[in-house]
Amino acid sequence: MNTKAKLSQKALKVKESSTLAITARAKAMKASGASIISFSVGEPDFDTPAHVGEAAVAAVKAGFTKYTASSGIPELRSAICEKLENENGLIYKPSQIVVSNGAKHAISNALAALLNDGDEVIIPAPYWLTYPELVVLHGGVPVIVKTDKTTGYKASATQIEAAVTDRTKALFINSPNNPSGAVYNKTELEAIAKIAVKHDIFVISDEIYEKLIYGDDMPHVSIASFGKDIFERTIVINGYSKSHAMTGWRAGYTASVPEIAEVIGNIQSHQTSNVCSIAQKAALAAQIGGQGCVDEMRKQFLLRRDYMSERVAVIPGFDALVPDGAFYVFVDVSKLYGKKTDGAEISNAAVFAAELLEKKGVAIVPCADFGYDTHIRLSYAASMDDIKEGMDRIEAFVKDLK
Ligand code: PLP
């Protein structure tokens, strides 16, 4: 039987992540005894703060282990509203918040609520690799707007407007950005908001790295905060994975106008029901507890960002900006094209990554699936010792190229 031919055409369009291959190879090398440094991870290396874990343990002990309201426990949805009002100037009622299984699930819910087959979704590149795959899975068509280093890898309102067609349904904004670390400022976002309102398109604003911005004079701004017209069209995505080192707990959310929130809630009620009851109690503790832990992690990331950026800046052939947010350095390696290791010619970032892993045991992410095949992503969600050792190895690898 030709099984594949019978499967969902939409599902078949979803690609395997190219980063999986490198992660699998790094794991296999490690298992066979090789010394591997990983700069490939997309999660904080810190432990979840103790008070968050304790809240989860208390929830288990109290028997808080049954179904909850599908869109989330009321106290968590209220706490999220307070956060959005106090920190982002956004006023929602608890009924407008849907707590989901991480920001990824929140994005999937948002797309499920918005898209009809053939609807276009504008995605500035570089982008988090999941966006286009989820757009496709929900019947949409990703429209990629490529940015470059001269604008700090940020899309301008003009570029976005040029990509708008009569099929455009939505636009992704991700600030701070994975993989570039770019942070959009108020002026840039205001201009983009005007375009979204003018053309009546929705904005999916992924703010998951909100707490990881390194400039003091650089506040996080939500695009939803520029008045009623853009507020109505924006679905805010956020969660606890990056801010509170809670990637495994799976707790994120959408905030949107009642009409959208209701549809998202309905979808989730049939697809997954509530987020794990215990994880919701943990997320509540993260939201209402002291935020000193968040600031402490940010300080550590800042030290690592500075160190890694300094090392990257002096490697011949590497070209990168110092990232303003998130925990990645986004490096153009195209100047090294044509150079050779003793086994291969560097013809793209994927070959660079594969060779670096084989020769020096450093795992990094080649960014073709992030819309940029000339770049690599180095995560500094790693210990300072590993960052030092890994950068020594990368520098030696590049110097050895002929
Ligand atoms: N959005 C961006 C830009 C991300 O980089 C990630 C994770 O890497 C997510 C969303 C997903 O977050 P979560 O783990 O909460 O699903």
PDB file of C-alpha atoms and ligand atoms in Angstrom, residues 42-43 101-107 127-131 174 176-179 206-209 237-242 246-248 250-253 327-328 370 377, ligand 1:
ATOM      1  CA  GLY A  42      16.664  27.004  22.721  1.00  0.00           C
ATOM      2  CA  GLU A  43      16.058  26.827  26.437  1.00  0.00           C
ATOM      3  CA  ASN A 101       0.633  24.104  26.365  1.00  0.00           C
ATOM      4  CA  GLY A 102       3.447  26.573  25.880  1.00  0.00           C
ATOM      5  CA  ALA A 103       3.716  29.510  23.509  1.00  0.00           C
ATOM      6  CA  LYS A 104       3.995  27.059  20.613  1.00  0.00           C
ATOM      7  CA  HIS A 105       0.528  25.701  21.274  1.00  0.00           C
ATOM      8  CA  ALA A 106      -0.749  29.254  21.760  1.00  0.00           C
ATOM      9  CA  ILE A 107       0.543  30.163  18.278  1.00  0.00           C
ATOM     10  CA  TYR A 127      12.020  33.699  11.988  1.00  0.00           C
ATOM     11  CA  TRP A 128      11.488  30.961  14.519  1.00  0.00           C
ATOM     12  CA  LEU A 129      11.340  27.866  12.338  1.00  0.00           C
ATOM     13  CA  THR A 130       7.963  26.733  13.662  1.00  0.00           C
ATOM     14  CA  TYR A 131       6.005  29.702  12.233  1.00  0.00           C
ATOM     15  CA  ASN A 174       8.540  38.385  17.236  1.00  0.00           C
ATOM     16  CA  PRO A 176      12.861  39.962  20.876  1.00  0.00           C
ATOM     17  CA  ASN A 177      13.507  37.676  17.944  1.00  0.00           C
ATOM     18  CA  ASN A 178      14.698  34.108  17.736  1.00  0.00           C
ATOM     19  CA  PRO A 179      17.253  33.687  16.107  1.00  0.00           C
ATOM     20  CA  ASP A 206       5.129  36.529  19.941  1.00  0.00           C
ATOM     21  CA  GLU A 207       6.547  38.128  23.079  1.00  0.00           C
ATOM     22  CA  ILE A 208       8.002  34.990  24.673  1.00  0.00           C
ATOM     23  CA  TYR A 209      11.476  36.579  25.067  1.00  0.00           C
ATOM     24  CA  ILE A 237       1.533  35.277  22.703  1.00  0.00           C
ATOM     25  CA  ASN A 238       3.549  34.832  25.857  1.00  0.00           C
ATOM     26  CA  GLY A 239       4.430  32.252  28.509  1.00  0.00           C
ATOM     27  CA  TYR A 240       6.885  31.100  31.122  1.00  0.00           C
ATOM     28  CA  SER A 241       9.317  28.898  29.172  1.00  0.00           C
ATOM     29  CA  LYS A 242      12.057  31.460  28.641  1.00  0.00           C
ATOM     30  CA  MET A 246      10.023  26.479  32.525  1.00  0.00           C
ATOM     31  CA  THR A 247      10.335  24.907  29.075  1.00  0.00           C
ATOM     32  CA  GLY A 248       9.284  21.463  30.276  1.00  0.00           C
ATOM     33  CA  ARG A 250       4.372  23.685  28.971  1.00  0.00           C
ATOM     34  CA  ALA A 251       2.616  26.860  30.061  1.00  0.00           C
ATOM     35  CA  GLY A 252       1.919  29.732  27.693  1.00  0.00           C
ATOM     36  CA  TYR A 253      -1.074  31.796  26.692  1.00  0.00           C
ATOM     37  CA  PHE A 327      19.855  34.295  24.065  1.00  0.00           C
ATOM     38  CA  TYR A 328      21.319  33.753  20.622  1.00  0.00           C
ATOM     39  CA  PHE A 370      14.967  30.043  10.065  1.00  0.00           C
ATOM     40  CA  ARG A 377      22.733  30.520  15.528  1.00  0.00           C
TER      41      ARG A 377
HETATM   42  N1  PLP B   1       8.321  31.487  20.218  1.00  0.00           N
HETATM   43  C1  PLP B   1       9.635  31.555  19.993  1.00  0.00           C
HETATM   44  C2  PLP B   1      10.162  32.703  19.212  1.00  0.00           C
HETATM   45  C3  PLP B   1      10.496  30.564  20.464  1.00  0.00           C
HETATM   46  O1  PLP B   1      11.812  30.636  20.226  1.00  0.00           O
HETATM   47  C4  PLP B   1       9.960  29.474  21.182  1.00  0.00           C
HETATM   48  C5  PLP B   1      10.814  28.371  21.668  1.00  0.00           C
HETATM   49  O2  PLP B   1      11.936  28.196  21.284  1.00  0.00           O
HETATM   50  C6  PLP B   1       8.588  29.450  21.412  1.00  0.00           C
HETATM   51  C7  PLP B   1       7.786  30.471  20.906  1.00  0.00           C
HETATM   52  C8  PLP B   1       7.928  28.300  22.114  1.00  0.00           C
HETATM   53  O3  PLP B   1       7.862  28.450  23.480  1.00  0.00           O
HETATM   54  P1  PLP B   1       7.196  27.324  24.362  1.00  0.00           P
HETATM   55  O4  PLP B   1       8.287  26.447  24.848  1.00  0.00           O
HETATM   56  O5  PLP B   1       6.536  28.087  25.483  1.00  0.00           O
HETATM   57  O6  PLP B   1       6.221  26.580  23.552  1.00  0.00           O
END
